[in-house]
Amino acid sequence: MPESMPEAVQHIEQAARENLATVLVEDPAPDTLDLNADMTDVYGLTSLNKVLFLTSVCQDTGVDLGSFTEHDLADMRTLGDVVAALSRHSTKAV
């Protein structure tokens, strides 16, 4: 994570990495996850695991999952997409 990144965004990225690693079969180290990799194609994230992942990361970051439409959720294909989306809705990331 770049040091110039706001602390709240760093928190969101770390929470996203940790929660994604938890739902993946291979159990990778959170810091090894590629922010730009398609979570389905590269990591084999299933629809159910995506829901579990997003629910957990929203709880851990204080972002209301209800802030996102079905289209928003579908557009979260990479870990970077998730961090960006949650950062836009985080009251701490402003």
mmCIF file with all atom_site columns, N, CA, C and O in Angstrom, residues 15-35:
data_model
loop_
_atom_site.group_PDB
_atom_site.id
_atom_site.type_symbol
_atom_site.label_atom_id
_atom_site.label_alt_id
_atom_site.label_comp_id
_atom_site.label_asym_id
_atom_site.label_entity_id
_atom_site.label_seq_id
_atom_site.pdbx_PDB_ins_code
_atom_site.Cartn_x
_atom_site.Cartn_y
_atom_site.Cartn_z
_atom_site.occupancy
_atom_site.B_iso_or_equiv
_atom_site.pdbx_formal_charge
_atom_site.auth_seq_id
_atom_site.auth_comp_id
_atom_site.auth_asym_id
_atom_site.auth_atom_id
_atom_site.pdbx_PDB_model_num
ATOM 1  N N  . ALA A 1 15 ? -8.748  -4.543  4.974  1.00 0.00 ? 15 ALA A N  1
ATOM 2  C CA . ALA A 1 15 ? -9.934  -5.335  5.313  1.00 0.00 ? 15 ALA A CA 1
ATOM 3  C C  . ALA A 1 15 ? -10.405 -6.140  4.104  1.00 0.00 ? 15 ALA A C  1
ATOM 4  O O  . ALA A 1 15 ? -10.789 -7.307  4.238  1.00 0.00 ? 15 ALA A O  1
ATOM 5  N N  . ALA A 1 16 ? -10.363 -5.541  2.923  1.00 0.00 ? 16 ALA A N  1
ATOM 6  C CA . ALA A 1 16 ? -10.772 -6.247  1.711  1.00 0.00 ? 16 ALA A CA 1
ATOM 7  C C  . ALA A 1 16 ? -9.838  -7.419  1.434  1.00 0.00 ? 16 ALA A C  1
ATOM 8  O O  . ALA A 1 16 ? -10.289 -8.526  1.114  1.00 0.00 ? 16 ALA A O  1
ATOM 9  N N  . ARG A 1 17 ? -8.539  -7.190  1.554  1.00 0.00 ? 17 ARG A N  1
ATOM 10 C CA . ARG A 1 17 ? -7.561  -8.271  1.334  1.00 0.00 ? 17 ARG A CA 1
ATOM 11 C C  . ARG A 1 17 ? -7.786  -9.423  2.317  1.00 0.00 ? 17 ARG A C  1
ATOM 12 O O  . ARG A 1 17 ? -7.813  -10.589 1.938  1.00 0.00 ? 17 ARG A O  1
ATOM 13 N N  . GLU A 1 18 ? -7.947  -9.091  3.599  1.00 0.00 ? 18 GLU A N  1
ATOM 14 C CA . GLU A 1 18 ? -8.111  -10.116 4.626  1.00 0.00 ? 18 GLU A CA 1
ATOM 15 C C  . GLU A 1 18 ? -9.404  -10.902 4.433  1.00 0.00 ? 18 GLU A C  1
ATOM 16 O O  . GLU A 1 18 ? -9.420  -12.129 4.556  1.00 0.00 ? 18 GLU A O  1
ATOM 17 N N  . ASN A 1 19 ? -10.485 -10.199 4.114  1.00 0.00 ? 19 ASN A N  1
ATOM 18 C CA . ASN A 1 19 ? -11.765 -10.878 3.940  1.00 0.00 ? 19 ASN A CA 1
ATOM 19 C C  . ASN A 1 19 ? -11.797 -11.727 2.673  1.00 0.00 ? 19 ASN A C  1
ATOM 20 O O  . ASN A 1 19 ? -12.388 -12.801 2.668  1.00 0.00 ? 19 ASN A O  1
ATOM 21 N N  . LEU A 1 20 ? -11.155 -11.265 1.600  1.00 0.00 ? 20 LEU A N  1
ATOM 22 C CA . LEU A 1 20 ? -11.100 -12.071 0.388  1.00 0.00 ? 20 LEU A CA 1
ATOM 23 C C  . LEU A 1 20 ? -10.288 -13.334 0.643  1.00 0.00 ? 20 LEU A C  1
ATOM 24 O O  . LEU A 1 20 ? -10.700 -14.431 0.278  1.00 0.00 ? 20 LEU A O  1
ATOM 25 N N  . ALA A 1 21 ? -9.147  -13.198 1.287  1.00 0.00 ? 21 ALA A N  1
ATOM 26 C CA . ALA A 1 21 ? -8.307  -14.365 1.576  1.00 0.00 ? 21 ALA A CA 1
ATOM 27 C C  . ALA A 1 21 ? -9.065  -15.407 2.393  1.00 0.00 ? 21 ALA A C  1
ATOM 28 O O  . ALA A 1 21 ? -8.895  -16.610 2.189  1.00 0.00 ? 21 ALA A O  1
ATOM 29 N N  . THR A 1 22 ? -9.947  -14.951 3.274  1.00 0.00 ? 22 THR A N  1
ATOM 30 C CA . THR A 1 22 ? -10.719 -15.851 4.133  1.00 0.00 ? 22 THR A CA 1
ATOM 31 C C  . THR A 1 22 ? -11.676 -16.738 3.350  1.00 0.00 ? 22 THR A C  1
ATOM 32 O O  . THR A 1 22 ? -11.882 -17.890 3.711  1.00 0.00 ? 22 THR A O  1
ATOM 33 N N  . VAL A 1 23 ? -12.268 -16.210 2.278  1.00 0.00 ? 23 VAL A N  1
ATOM 34 C CA . VAL A 1 23 ? -13.271 -16.988 1.539  1.00 0.00 ? 23 VAL A CA 1
ATOM 35 C C  . VAL A 1 23 ? -12.687 -17.805 0.392  1.00 0.00 ? 23 VAL A C  1
ATOM 36 O O  . VAL A 1 23 ? -13.401 -18.598 -0.221 1.00 0.00 ? 23 VAL A O  1
ATOM 37 N N  . LEU A 1 24 ? -11.409 -17.631 0.094  1.00 0.00 ? 24 LEU A N  1
ATOM 38 C CA . LEU A 1 24 ? -10.801 -18.366 -1.013 1.00 0.00 ? 24 LEU A CA 1
ATOM 39 C C  . LEU A 1 24 ? -10.339 -19.747 -0.557 1.00 0.00 ? 24 LEU A C  1
ATOM 40 O O  . LEU A 1 24 ? -9.858  -19.912 0.562  1.00 0.00 ? 24 LEU A O  1
ATOM 41 N N  . VAL A 1 25 ? -10.452 -20.717 -1.437 1.00 0.00 ? 25 VAL A N  1
ATOM 42 C CA . VAL A 1 25 ? -10.093 -22.100 -1.138 1.00 0.00 ? 25 VAL A CA 1
ATOM 43 C C  . VAL A 1 25 ? -8.599  -22.239 -0.846 1.00 0.00 ? 25 VAL A C  1
ATOM 44 O O  . VAL A 1 25 ? -8.199  -22.951 0.071  1.00 0.00 ? 25 VAL A O  1
ATOM 45 N N  . GLU A 1 26 ? -7.764  -21.545 -1.609 1.00 0.00 ? 26 GLU A N  1
ATOM 46 C CA . GLU A 1 26 ? -6.314  -21.678 -1.473 1.00 0.00 ? 26 GLU A CA 1
ATOM 47 C C  . GLU A 1 26 ? -5.743  -20.984 -0.243 1.00 0.00 ? 26 GLU A C  1
ATOM 48 O O  . GLU A 1 26 ? -4.581  -21.199 0.094  1.00 0.00 ? 26 GLU A O  1
ATOM 49 N N  . ASP A 1 27 ? -6.502  -20.132 0.425  1.00 0.00 ? 27 ASP A N  1
ATOM 50 C CA . ASP A 1 27 ? -6.080  -19.428 1.626  1.00 0.00 ? 27 ASP A CA 1
ATOM 51 C C  . ASP A 1 27 ? -4.753  -18.680 1.444  1.00 0.00 ? 27 ASP A C  1
ATOM 52 O O  . ASP A 1 27 ? -3.788  -18.905 2.171  1.00 0.00 ? 27 ASP A O  1
ATOM 53 N N  . PRO A 1 28 ? -4.708  -17.752 0.463  1.00 0.00 ? 28 PRO A N  1
ATOM 54 C CA . PRO A 1 28 ? -3.468  -17.002 0.223  1.00 0.00 ? 28 PRO A CA 1
ATOM 55 C C  . PRO A 1 28 ? -3.218  -15.975 1.318  1.00 0.00 ? 28 PRO A C  1
ATOM 56 O O  . PRO A 1 28 ? -4.130  -15.583 2.041  1.00 0.00 ? 28 PRO A O  1
ATOM 57 N N  . ALA A 1 29 ? -1.981  -15.521 1.411  1.00 0.00 ? 29 ALA A N  1
ATOM 58 C CA . ALA A 1 29 ? -1.659  -14.422 2.319  1.00 0.00 ? 29 ALA A CA 1
ATOM 59 C C  . ALA A 1 29 ? -2.316  -13.160 1.757  1.00 0.00 ? 29 ALA A C  1
ATOM 60 O O  . ALA A 1 29 ? -2.213  -12.886 0.559  1.00 0.00 ? 29 ALA A O  1
ATOM 61 N N  . PRO A 1 30 ? -3.020  -12.393 2.581  1.00 0.00 ? 30 PRO A N  1
ATOM 62 C CA . PRO A 1 30 ? -3.729  -11.206 2.089  1.00 0.00 ? 30 PRO A CA 1
ATOM 63 C C  . PRO A 1 30 ? -2.868  -10.244 1.273  1.00 0.00 ? 30 PRO A C  1
ATOM 64 O O  . PRO A 1 30 ? -3.323  -9.693  0.278  1.00 0.00 ? 30 PRO A O  1
ATOM 65 N N  . ASP A 1 31 ? -1.623  -10.049 1.669  1.00 0.00 ? 31 ASP A N  1
ATOM 66 C CA . ASP A 1 31 ? -0.758  -9.090  0.971  1.00 0.00 ? 31 ASP A CA 1
ATOM 67 C C  . ASP A 1 31 ? -0.304  -9.576  -0.404 1.00 0.00 ? 31 ASP A C  1
ATOM 68 O O  . ASP A 1 31 ? 0.240   -8.794  -1.180 1.00 0.00 ? 31 ASP A O  1
ATOM 69 N N  . THR A 1 32 ? -0.534  -10.849 -0.716 1.00 0.00 ? 32 THR A N  1
ATOM 70 C CA . THR A 1 32 ? -0.138  -11.376 -2.024 1.00 0.00 ? 32 THR A CA 1
ATOM 71 C C  . THR A 1 32 ? -1.242  -11.227 -3.067 1.00 0.00 ? 32 THR A C  1
ATOM 72 O O  . THR A 1 32 ? -1.010  -11.480 -4.244 1.00 0.00 ? 32 THR A O  1
ATOM 73 N N  . LEU A 1 33 ? -2.428  -10.832 -2.635 1.00 0.00 ? 33 LEU A N  1
ATOM 74 C CA . LEU A 1 33 ? -3.548  -10.704 -3.570 1.00 0.00 ? 33 LEU A CA 1
ATOM 75 C C  . LEU A 1 33 ? -3.356  -9.497  -4.480 1.00 0.00 ? 33 LEU A C  1
ATOM 76 O O  . LEU A 1 33 ? -3.010  -8.408  -4.028 1.00 0.00 ? 33 LEU A O  1
ATOM 77 N N  . ASP A 1 34 ? -3.586  -9.708  -5.765 1.00 0.00 ? 34 ASP A N  1
ATOM 78 C CA . ASP A 1 34 ? -3.420  -8.669  -6.786 1.00 0.00 ? 34 ASP A CA 1
ATOM 79 C C  . ASP A 1 34 ? -4.676  -7.809  -6.850 1.00 0.00 ? 34 ASP A C  1
ATOM 80 O O  . ASP A 1 34 ? -5.766  -8.325  -7.108 1.00 0.00 ? 34 ASP A O  1
ATOM 81 N N  . LEU A 1 35 ? -4.528  -6.507  -6.630 1.00 0.00 ? 35 LEU A N  1
ATOM 82 C CA . LEU A 1 35 ? -5.673  -5.593  -6.661 1.00 0.00 ? 35 LEU A CA 1
ATOM 83 C C  . LEU A 1 35 ? -6.354  -5.541  -8.027 1.00 0.00 ? 35 LEU A C  1
ATOM 84 O O  . LEU A 1 35 ? -7.524  -5.199  -8.121 1.00 0.00 ? 35 LEU A O  1
#
